[in-house]
Amino acid sequence: MTRDIPGGFTGPDPARGHRWRDAALSQPAEQRRADVLVLGGGMAGLAAARALTLAGVEDFALLELESEAGGNSRAASLGGLACPMGAHYLPVPSDDAPELQDWLEQIGLRRRVAGRWTYDERHLCHSPQERLYWNGAWHDGLLPLDGVGAATLDQYRRLSRLIDEARRVQRYAMPAVRLPVTETVRALWALSFAQWLDGHGLNDPHLRWYLDYACRDDYGAGAAAVSAWAGIHYFASRHGFPAPGEDSEAEPLLTWPEGNAWLAQRLAAGLGDRLHTGQGVLRVRPGHHGVEVDSVSPDDGRIIRWQARAAVVTLPVFIARRVVDPLPPVVAARTAGLRMAPWAVVNLRLDEAPKDRGGAHPSWDNVTYGTTGLGYVDASHQSLQRVAGPRVWTWYLPLGDEPDARRALLEKPWTHWRDRALAELSVPHPDLPARVREVAVTRYGHAMAIPAPGSLHEGPWHDDRLAFAHADWAGYSVFEEAFTRGHLAGQHIARRLRG
Ligand SMILES: Cc1cc2nc3c(=O)[nH]c(=O)nc-3n(C[C@H](O)[C@H](O)[C@H](O)COP(=O)(O)OP(=O)(O)OC[C@H]3O[C@@H](n4cnc5c(N)ncnc54)[C@H](O)[C@@H]3O)c2cc1C
C-alpha cells in the first residue's frame, strides 16, 4: 500500500554543495565591494546581520548557498499546510539570553504586562505538550512512569539529586557562550555521558532509554557519543531533572506550524537586497587590509569576487575549516575533533488524523518508547480550531549513532526514509499508511556538531577582520546559541570597523 504514497526529497540538495566543493576555480565574472560580508544565512548569520544594522553598519552583504535564508530552521508546505523541515521550537529564553529577549520584544512576542514578562499566547505551545507511547497506551510526559518498579523510581530520584548538585557546583546557562571553561567543565567534557552515568550506578533501562532519547533529540547522537557535560547541561541549563512526584510542569516553549522558520523569516525580512541567496562561499582569504571572498552561483557556476573590510563567518564549522585560507591556527586547533550528526526529517501529509490508541490525548510532541526515531510533532497543534481534517506530522530521525548514515542519506531513495517513518509510527497508529497522502523527506548530511567527549567546544574566535559564529561552536545546536553567537560576532565586527 505504501508504494502508492507519492513524495520525494525536499530542502537542501546535497549535490548543490558537493558540486562546487572540489571544483577548479575559474576566473571571477564580477567584482563587488561591501564594508562587511556575512557568510551563511542560518540563524547565526541572520542575527549577525541584525546586529550590524543595530550598530549602524548598513553596507554589508549576506551570502547564502541555498535559495532562501534560515539554514536548519526552514519550512516546507505540503498541500498548502506549513511544516518545519528542521528546527521547530524555541524554549522561552532565560535572562542568560538578553539579546534574544530584546529581539523577541522588538517583534512583539514578549511584552511586559502588569510588571511581568509575558509571551504571546498564540505562539506558546498549547497543552497537551508531550506524551509517550509505551506498554500499548499513551502516557502524559516523556519519562516512563506508569508501571515502572521501585528500583527505577529510585534511580530517577538519584539522577534528579545529582543534577541539582551539579548546578550548585557549576553554573549552567543557555546559551553557554558566556560561561567560563572551568576545571569542572573540562573534566565533564573528558568522559562520555554514558560513562558518567555508569560511574554513578545509573543503569536502569527505562532511565537510560529516556536519557539516550534526550541526547539524540538535542545532539543527534546518544549518551555514549556525547560528553558528560552535554548530558548534564541538557537538564541543568533548563528545568533540571524532575523526579517523580515533584512539580514537573512542561517547559514553556514557542512554536509555530512552520517551526522556527517563522523566526528566520522575520529576521530575513529586513535585509532587502543585502541578502544574496544562491551564493556558495568557495574561498575566504583574510589579508592585511581586509577579506577577499569568492562565491559561486551553484546553478550556473558564475563566480563573484567580493572585497570587504571584514567578514562574519557563520558557515557550519566543517565548511568554514575548508574555505577559510589560511585558517587561523587557533580555529584549526579548536575545531580539530569535530564530529557531525546526520539527520533525516520526514513530513507526512494526512487526510485526517489516524485512530489513536487509548490513554493520553494527542499532543504536540508524540514519542514512542524504544524507537530510533524521536516520534512526531503535529504541525496543526497550534491551530486555534482543532478540528478533524488534513494535517502534517513531522517525524525526526537523528543518525549520529548509525554507521554509514551519511552515505545512506546520499544513496537511499526517499521511499527508504518514508518507510522507516511509517514502520515506526504504525505501531501506535496502525491505520496511518491509509491516511498519508504525500511525503517530503529532508536530508542533512552534516546537521550539527556532536559534543563528543574530548572535543571541548571552546567557543568562537575573532580578530580585526574575521569573526566566527555558528551553533556548532557551542557543540549544542539550538536557536539560543546560534542567535547569541551571531549577534556577538556582528557586534564585534561593527566595533572594529569604528576603530
Ligand atoms: C532536524 C533538526 C531539528 C532541529 N530542531 C531544533 C529545534 O526544534 N529548536 C532549536 O532551537 N534548534 C533546533 N535545531 C538546531 C538548529 O540547527 C539551530 O536552532 C539553528 O537553526 C542553527 O543555526 P546556525 O546559523 O548556527 O546554523 P545553520 O542552520 O547550519 O546555518 C548555516 C547556513 O550556512 C549556509 N551555508 C552552508 N555552506 C555554505 C556556503 N559554502 N556558502 C554560503 N552559505 C553556506 C547554510 O545553507 C545555512 O543557511 C535543529 C536542527 C536540525 C538539523
Tab-separated table of N, CA and C and ligand atoms in Angstrom, residues 40-44 63-66 71-73 86-89 260 279-281 314-316 319 343 345 396 447-448 470-471 477-479 482, ligand 1:
chain	number	residue	atom	x	y	z
A	40	GLY	N	26.923	32.859	5.174
A	40	GLY	CA	25.971	31.889	5.721
A	40	GLY	C	24.745	32.614	6.251
A	41	GLY	N	23.575	32.110	5.877
A	41	GLY	CA	22.327	32.787	6.261
A	41	GLY	C	21.432	31.931	7.125
A	42	GLY	N	22.031	31.159	8.060
A	42	GLY	CA	21.230	30.478	9.078
A	42	GLY	C	20.901	31.483	10.179
A	43	MET	N	20.464	30.990	11.321
A	43	MET	CA	20.077	31.888	12.401
A	43	MET	C	21.255	32.748	12.866
A	44	ALA	N	22.461	32.164	12.891
A	44	ALA	CA	23.626	32.940	13.343
A	44	ALA	C	23.914	34.070	12.364
A	63	LEU	N	25.825	36.313	2.234
A	63	LEU	CA	25.900	35.312	1.162
A	63	LEU	C	25.412	33.957	1.664
A	64	GLU	N	24.386	33.423	1.027
A	64	GLU	CA	23.780	32.159	1.451
A	64	GLU	C	23.710	31.206	0.263
A	65	LEU	N	24.159	29.977	0.488
A	65	LEU	CA	24.202	28.964	-0.573
A	65	LEU	C	22.809	28.602	-1.119
A	66	GLU	N	21.867	28.413	-0.204
A	66	GLU	CA	20.547	27.914	-0.627
A	66	GLU	C	19.702	29.047	-1.224
A	71	GLY	N	18.711	28.229	7.008
A	71	GLY	CA	19.530	27.064	7.346
A	71	GLY	C	18.680	25.921	7.901
A	72	ASN	N	19.048	25.428	9.067
A	72	ASN	CA	18.324	24.304	9.684
A	72	ASN	C	16.941	24.718	10.186
A	73	SER	N	16.611	25.988	10.067
A	73	SER	CA	15.306	26.472	10.562
A	73	SER	C	14.449	26.932	9.383
A	86	GLY	N	13.150	21.418	9.705
A	86	GLY	CA	14.163	21.156	10.728
A	86	GLY	C	13.651	21.674	12.059
A	87	ALA	N	14.323	22.733	12.569
A	87	ALA	CA	14.015	23.229	13.921
A	87	ALA	C	12.554	23.656	14.036
A	88	HIS	N	11.934	23.322	15.159
A	88	HIS	CA	10.504	23.600	15.272
A	88	HIS	C	10.099	24.314	16.556
A	89	TYR	N	11.014	24.549	17.498
A	89	TYR	CA	10.580	25.258	18.702
A	89	TYR	C	11.732	26.002	19.363
A	260	ASN	N	10.645	26.968	13.443
A	260	ASN	CA	11.453	28.181	13.651
A	260	ASN	C	11.672	28.980	12.363
A	279	GLN	N	24.370	31.855	-3.401
A	279	GLN	CA	25.790	32.232	-3.443
A	279	GLN	C	26.570	31.333	-2.476
A	280	GLY	N	27.227	30.323	-3.031
A	280	GLY	CA	28.020	29.413	-2.199
A	280	GLY	C	29.420	29.973	-2.001
A	281	VAL	N	29.842	30.094	-0.761
A	281	VAL	CA	31.176	30.640	-0.477
A	281	VAL	C	32.217	29.563	-0.766
A	314	THR	N	29.594	32.671	9.472
A	314	THR	CA	28.586	31.888	10.207
A	314	THR	C	28.295	30.596	9.454
A	315	LEU	N	29.259	30.124	8.698
A	315	LEU	CA	29.125	28.846	7.990
A	315	LEU	C	29.228	27.708	8.998
A	316	PRO	N	28.612	26.557	8.692
A	316	PRO	CA	28.865	25.389	9.539
A	316	PRO	C	30.372	25.199	9.678
A	319	ILE	N	32.553	23.463	7.133
A	319	ILE	CA	32.730	24.195	5.873
A	319	ILE	C	33.704	25.356	6.074
A	343	TRP	N	21.027	13.878	9.935
A	343	TRP	CA	19.622	13.746	10.344
A	343	TRP	C	18.757	13.546	9.107
A	345	VAL	N	14.471	14.174	8.224
A	345	VAL	CA	13.182	14.669	8.722
A	345	VAL	C	12.133	14.283	7.679
A	396	TYR	N	11.126	12.937	13.189
A	396	TYR	CA	12.552	13.290	13.272
A	396	TYR	C	13.406	12.041	13.495
A	447	ALA	N	24.255	17.842	9.903
A	447	ALA	CA	23.281	18.762	10.514
A	447	ALA	C	23.850	19.562	11.671
A	448	MET	N	24.615	18.914	12.526
A	448	MET	CA	25.068	19.604	13.751
A	448	MET	C	26.313	18.932	14.316
A	470	HIS	N	28.426	30.231	14.888
A	470	HIS	CA	27.533	29.171	14.380
A	470	HIS	C	27.200	28.331	15.602
A	471	ALA	N	26.029	27.689	15.578
A	471	ALA	CA	25.671	26.835	16.718
A	471	ALA	C	26.715	25.736	16.929
A	477	SER	N	23.444	22.501	19.178
A	477	SER	CA	22.792	23.175	18.068
A	477	SER	C	21.382	23.588	18.455
A	478	VAL	N	21.275	24.764	19.031
A	478	VAL	CA	19.949	25.311	19.376
A	478	VAL	C	19.903	26.781	18.978
A	479	PHE	N	18.690	27.260	18.881
A	479	PHE	CA	18.472	28.626	18.424
A	479	PHE	C	19.215	29.640	19.295
A	482	ALA	N	22.883	29.850	18.391
A	482	ALA	CA	23.120	30.428	17.061
A	482	ALA	C	22.862	31.933	17.101
B	1	LIG	C1	16.445	18.287	12.179
B	1	LIG	C2	16.813	19.414	13.110
B	1	LIG	C3	15.918	19.831	14.076
B	1	LIG	C4	16.252	20.883	14.923
B	1	LIG	N1	15.347	21.299	15.856
B	1	LIG	C5	15.615	22.377	16.629
B	1	LIG	C6	14.620	22.951	17.462
B	1	LIG	O1	13.473	22.497	17.481
B	1	LIG	N2	14.954	24.029	18.220
B	1	LIG	C7	16.201	24.583	18.164
B	1	LIG	O2	16.460	25.568	18.883
B	1	LIG	N3	17.148	24.077	17.366
B	1	LIG	C8	16.882	23.007	16.585
B	1	LIG	N4	17.827	22.545	15.702
B	1	LIG	C9	19.158	23.173	15.704
B	1	LIG	C10	19.361	24.261	14.629
B	1	LIG	O3	20.486	23.818	13.927
B	1	LIG	C11	19.617	25.630	15.293
B	1	LIG	O4	18.479	26.031	16.012
B	1	LIG	C12	19.927	26.780	14.316
B	1	LIG	O5	18.960	26.843	13.305
B	1	LIG	C13	21.348	26.724	13.754
B	1	LIG	O6	21.629	27.937	13.097
B	1	LIG	P1	23.073	28.241	12.549
B	1	LIG	O7	23.029	29.559	11.839
B	1	LIG	O8	24.066	28.109	13.637
B	1	LIG	O9	23.394	27.078	11.513
B	1	LIG	P2	22.797	26.582	10.124
B	1	LIG	O10	21.346	26.454	10.208
B	1	LIG	O11	23.619	25.369	9.786
B	1	LIG	O12	23.154	27.737	9.102
B	1	LIG	C14	24.313	27.759	8.279
B	1	LIG	C15	23.943	28.397	6.956
B	1	LIG	O13	25.107	28.432	6.118
B	1	LIG	C16	24.700	28.076	4.798
B	1	LIG	N5	25.859	27.567	4.063
B	1	LIG	C17	26.471	26.357	4.175
B	1	LIG	N6	27.519	26.294	3.334
B	1	LIG	C18	27.579	27.487	2.707
B	1	LIG	C19	28.464	28.034	1.747
B	1	LIG	N7	29.534	27.348	1.261
B	1	LIG	N8	28.225	29.291	1.309
B	1	LIG	C20	27.181	30.030	1.775
B	1	LIG	N9	26.315	29.541	2.697
B	1	LIG	C21	26.522	28.300	3.155
B	1	LIG	C22	23.630	27.028	5.010
B	1	LIG	O14	22.831	26.857	3.864
B	1	LIG	C23	22.868	27.630	6.199
B	1	LIG	O15	21.863	28.520	5.777
B	1	LIG	C24	17.525	21.502	14.825
B	1	LIG	C25	18.421	21.067	13.853
B	1	LIG	C26	18.066	20.046	12.995
B	1	LIG	C27	19.040	19.615	11.932
